[in-house]
PDB file of C-alpha atoms in Angstrom:
ATOM      1  CA  MET A  22      99.467 110.614  75.012  1.00  0.00           C
ATOM      2  CA  PRO A  23     101.166 108.801  72.153  1.00  0.00           C
ATOM      3  CA  ARG A  24     100.235 110.272  68.612  1.00  0.00           C
ATOM      4  CA  MET A  25      96.880 108.758  66.324  1.00  0.00           C
ATOM      5  CA  SER A  26      98.058 106.225  63.877  1.00  0.00           C
ATOM      6  CA  ALA A  27      97.460 106.748  60.032  1.00  0.00           C
ATOM      7  CA  ALA A  28      94.731 104.402  59.947  1.00  0.00           C
ATOM      8  CA  ALA A  29      92.795 106.034  63.533  1.00  0.00           C
ATOM      9  CA  ARG A  30      93.119 109.475  61.569  1.00  0.00           C
ATOM     10  CA  THR A  31      91.605 108.334  58.414  1.00  0.00           C
ATOM     11  CA  TYR A  32      88.741 106.035  60.532  1.00  0.00           C
ATOM     12  CA  LEU A  33      87.523 109.209  61.835  1.00  0.00           C
ATOM     13  CA  SER A  34      87.568 111.127  58.786  1.00  0.00           C
ATOM     14  CA  ARG A  35      84.916 108.880  57.513  1.00  0.00           C
ATOM     15  CA  PHE A  36      83.396 107.789  60.493  1.00  0.00           C
ATOM     16  CA  VAL A  37      81.983 110.966  62.099  1.00  0.00           C
ATOM     17  CA  PRO A  38      80.545 112.412  59.102  1.00  0.00           C
ATOM     18  CA  LEU A  39      78.693 108.856  59.005  1.00  0.00           C
ATOM     19  CA  THR A  40      77.574 109.254  62.494  1.00  0.00           C
ATOM     20  CA  ILE A  41      76.416 112.696  61.888  1.00  0.00           C
ATOM     21  CA  ALA A  42      74.316 111.448  58.997  1.00  0.00           C
ATOM     22  CA  TYR A  43      72.710 108.790  60.482  1.00  0.00           C
ATOM     23  CA  ALA A  44      71.807 110.951  63.594  1.00  0.00           C
ATOM     24  CA  VAL A  45      69.937 114.274  60.990  1.00  0.00           C
ATOM     25  CA  LEU A  46      68.959 110.728  59.286  1.00  0.00           C
ATOM     26  CA  VAL A  47      67.040 109.607  62.397  1.00  0.00           C
ATOM     27  CA  PHE A  48      64.958 113.104  62.481  1.00  0.00           C
ATOM     28  CA  ALA A  49      64.468 113.609  59.141  1.00  0.00           C
ATOM     29  CA  ALA A  50      63.490 110.394  57.435  1.00  0.00           C
ATOM     30  CA  PRO A  51      60.052 111.160  60.096  1.00  0.00           C
ATOM     31  CA  TYR A  52      59.841 114.284  58.874  1.00  0.00           C
ATOM     32  CA  ALA A  53      59.925 113.565  55.396  1.00  0.00           C
ATOM     33  CA  ILE A  54      57.447 110.547  55.466  1.00  0.00           C
ATOM     34  CA  TRP A  55      55.072 113.557  57.378  1.00  0.00           C
ATOM     35  CA  ALA A  56      55.850 116.570  55.386  1.00  0.00           C
ATOM     36  CA  TRP A  57      55.402 114.482  52.050  1.00  0.00           C
ATOM     37  CA  THR A  58      52.802 111.900  53.108  1.00  0.00           C
ATOM     38  CA  ALA A  59      55.115 109.060  51.755  1.00  0.00           C
ATOM     39  CA  GLN A  60      53.868 106.184  50.095  1.00  0.00           C
ATOM     40  CA  GLY A  61      54.546 103.060  48.651  1.00  0.00           C
ATOM     41  CA  PRO A  62      58.694 102.872  47.237  1.00  0.00           C
ATOM     42  CA  LEU A  63      59.179 106.433  48.546  1.00  0.00           C
ATOM     43  CA  LEU A  64      57.752 105.653  52.037  1.00  0.00           C
ATOM     44  CA  TRP A  65      59.929 102.453  51.926  1.00  0.00           C
ATOM     45  CA  LEU A  66      63.226 104.762  50.192  1.00  0.00           C
ATOM     46  CA  ILE A  67      63.232 107.208  53.499  1.00  0.00           C
ATOM     47  CA  ALA A  68      62.612 104.865  55.888  1.00  0.00           C
ATOM     48  CA  ALA A  69      65.553 103.399  54.539  1.00  0.00           C
ATOM     49  CA  LEU A  70      67.844 105.956  54.565  1.00  0.00           C
ATOM     50  CA  PRO A  71      69.112 106.463  58.214  1.00  0.00           C
ATOM     51  CA  ALA A  72      70.530 102.861  57.847  1.00  0.00           C
ATOM     52  CA  VAL A  73      72.576 103.535  55.351  1.00  0.00           C
ATOM     53  CA  PRO A  74      74.869 105.568  57.223  1.00  0.00           C
ATOM     54  CA  ILE A  75      75.274 102.374  60.034  1.00  0.00           C
ATOM     55  CA  ILE A  76      76.107 100.038  56.885  1.00  0.00           C
ATOM     56  CA  GLY A  77      79.065 102.815  56.415  1.00  0.00           C
ATOM     57  CA  MET A  78      80.241 102.737  59.770  1.00  0.00           C
ATOM     58  CA  PHE A  79      80.738  99.052  59.410  1.00  0.00           C
ATOM     59  CA  TRP A  80      82.705  99.510  56.641  1.00  0.00           C
ATOM     60  CA  CYS A  81      84.139 102.158  57.812  1.00  0.00           C
ATOM     61  CA  ILE A  82      85.052  99.330  61.369  1.00  0.00           C
ATOM     62  CA  GLY A  83      86.196  96.667  58.380  1.00  0.00           C
ATOM     63  CA  ARG A  84      88.666  99.038  56.268  1.00  0.00           C
ATOM     64  CA  TYR A  85      90.203 100.103  60.132  1.00  0.00           C
ATOM     65  CA  ILE A  86      91.167  96.841  60.743  1.00  0.00           C
ATOM     66  CA  VAL A  87      92.968  96.111  57.156  1.00  0.00           C
ATOM     67  CA  GLU A  88      94.011  99.503  57.271  1.00  0.00           C
ATOM     68  CA  LEU A  89      95.869  99.227  60.521  1.00  0.00           C
ATOM     69  CA  SER A  90      99.519  97.956  60.190  1.00  0.00           C
ATOM     70  CA  ASP A  91     100.575  97.156  64.004  1.00  0.00           C
ATOM     71  CA  GLU A  92      99.372  93.446  64.201  1.00  0.00           C
ATOM     72  CA  TYR A  93      98.595  93.970  68.055  1.00  0.00           C
ATOM     73  CA  LEU A  94      96.411  96.819  67.670  1.00  0.00           C
ATOM     74  CA  ARG A  95      94.687  94.891  64.785  1.00  0.00           C
ATOM     75  CA  LEU A  96      94.271  91.941  67.057  1.00  0.00           C
ATOM     76  CA  LEU A  97      92.701  93.748  69.772  1.00  0.00           C
ATOM     77  CA  GLU A  98      90.040  95.696  67.330  1.00  0.00           C
ATOM     78  CA  ILE A  99      88.993  92.309  66.235  1.00  0.00           C
ATOM     79  CA  ARG A 100      88.443  90.708  69.341  1.00  0.00           C
ATOM     80  CA  LYS A 101      86.349  93.857  69.710  1.00  0.00           C
ATOM     81  CA  ALA A 102      84.053  93.302  67.508  1.00  0.00           C
ATOM     82  CA  LEU A 103      84.117  89.448  68.362  1.00  0.00           C
ATOM     83  CA  VAL A 104      83.157  90.807  71.791  1.00  0.00           C
ATOM     84  CA  ALA A 105      80.416  92.935  70.051  1.00  0.00           C
ATOM     85  CA  THR A 106      79.135  89.893  67.923  1.00  0.00           C
ATOM     86  CA  ALA A 107      78.978  87.671  70.514  1.00  0.00           C
ATOM     87  CA  VAL A 108      77.000  90.647  73.139  1.00  0.00           C
ATOM     88  CA  THR A 109      74.575  91.322  70.395  1.00  0.00           C
ATOM     89  CA  LEU A 110      73.540  87.459  69.091  1.00  0.00           C
ATOM     90  CA  SER A 111      72.746  86.444  73.009  1.00  0.00           C
ATOM     91  CA  VAL A 112      70.571  89.633  73.977  1.00  0.00           C
ATOM     92  CA  ALA A 113      69.060  89.260  70.580  1.00  0.00           C
ATOM     93  CA  SER A 114      68.775  85.303  71.439  1.00  0.00           C
ATOM     94  CA  ILE A 115      67.545  85.831  74.717  1.00  0.00           C
ATOM     95  CA  TRP A 116      64.879  88.475  73.761  1.00  0.00           C
ATOM     96  CA  GLY A 117      63.811  86.195  71.158  1.00  0.00           C
ATOM     97  CA  PHE A 118      63.093  83.885  73.661  1.00  0.00           C
ATOM     98  CA  LEU A 119      61.692  86.167  75.917  1.00  0.00           C
ATOM     99  CA  GLU A 120      59.015  87.428  73.095  1.00  0.00           C
ATOM    100  CA  ILE A 121      57.794  84.163  72.331  1.00  0.00           C
ATOM    101  CA  TYR A 122      57.468  82.645  76.405  1.00  0.00           C
ATOM    102  CA  ALA A 123      57.172  85.211  78.217  1.00  0.00           C
ATOM    103  CA  ASP A 124      55.160  88.254  76.346  1.00  0.00           C
ATOM    104  CA  ALA A 125      58.256  90.889  76.195  1.00  0.00           C
ATOM    105  CA  THR A 126      57.892  93.655  74.226  1.00  0.00           C
ATOM    106  CA  HIS A 127      58.677  93.814  70.952  1.00  0.00           C
ATOM    107  CA  LEU A 128      62.330  95.015  70.186  1.00  0.00           C
ATOM    108  CA  PRO A 129      62.131  96.720  67.188  1.00  0.00           C
ATOM    109  CA  THR A 130      65.325  95.526  64.374  1.00  0.00           C
ATOM    110  CA  PHE A 131      67.083  98.553  64.388  1.00  0.00           C
ATOM    111  CA  PHE A 132      68.039  97.923  67.711  1.00  0.00           C
ATOM    112  CA  ILE A 133      70.775  95.673  66.673  1.00  0.00           C
ATOM    113  CA  PRO A 134      73.389  97.564  65.842  1.00  0.00           C
ATOM    114  CA  VAL A 135      73.049  99.964  68.735  1.00  0.00           C
ATOM    115  CA  ILE A 136      73.124  96.903  70.836  1.00  0.00           C
ATOM    116  CA  TRP A 137      76.798  95.840  68.776  1.00  0.00           C
ATOM    117  CA  PHE A 138      78.108  99.298  69.002  1.00  0.00           C
ATOM    118  CA  GLY A 139      77.707  99.322  72.841  1.00  0.00           C
ATOM    119  CA  GLY A 140      79.181  95.624  72.981  1.00  0.00           C
ATOM    120  CA  LEU A 141      82.061  97.704  71.166  1.00  0.00           C
ATOM    121  CA  GLY A 142      82.706  98.957  74.363  1.00  0.00           C
ATOM    122  CA  VAL A 143      81.940  95.706  76.491  1.00  0.00           C
ATOM    123  CA  GLY A 144      84.747  94.691  74.097  1.00  0.00           C
ATOM    124  CA  SER A 145      87.163  97.447  75.086  1.00  0.00           C
ATOM    125  CA  LEU A 146      86.334  96.359  78.750  1.00  0.00           C
ATOM    126  CA  VAL A 147      87.620  92.664  78.242  1.00  0.00           C
ATOM    127  CA  ASN A 148      90.667  94.272  75.970  1.00  0.00           C
ATOM    128  CA  LEU A 149      91.438  96.054  79.065  1.00  0.00           C
ATOM    129  CA  VAL A 150      91.192  93.321  81.405  1.00  0.00           C
ATOM    130  CA  ILE A 151      93.122  90.999  79.487  1.00  0.00           C
ATOM    131  CA  GLU A 152      95.597  93.139  78.958  1.00  0.00           C
ATOM    132  CA  ARG A 153      95.981  94.171  82.726  1.00  0.00           C
ATOM    133  CA  GLU A 154      96.233  90.596  83.385  1.00  0.00           C
ATOM    134  CA  ALA A 155      98.917  89.831  80.834  1.00  0.00           C
ATOM    135  CA  ALA A 156     100.881  92.851  82.382  1.00  0.00           C
ATOM    136  CA  GLN A 157     100.941  91.068  85.814  1.00  0.00           C
TER     137      GLN A 157
END
């Protein structure tokens, strides 16, 4: 198994704490809103807190791409991000039209980053297929 690059180690040391912070805040925010009967600016602040680690995750991915010294690995990561973006925008477009014309249930926008992160998995599969075809 190949050794993990310095960029990958740095990425994980940034990304994992943000993921933990997100998980904690997703559960803590509604509890805090309920416990403090938050209203007004405090309500808005607490409700927005779970988004902060997500913003940090996007920053981490961007830094990882910049810090990769291997240009080929950088290409693979950029392709994954482009595929994830295409998947996300496609799902958002389709679902938006379904909401307007077919009375589909409204999809809360906080699902958009979740779809994007899932799209990274699709991007990984695209990279795998392209790599296999190139090796033949």
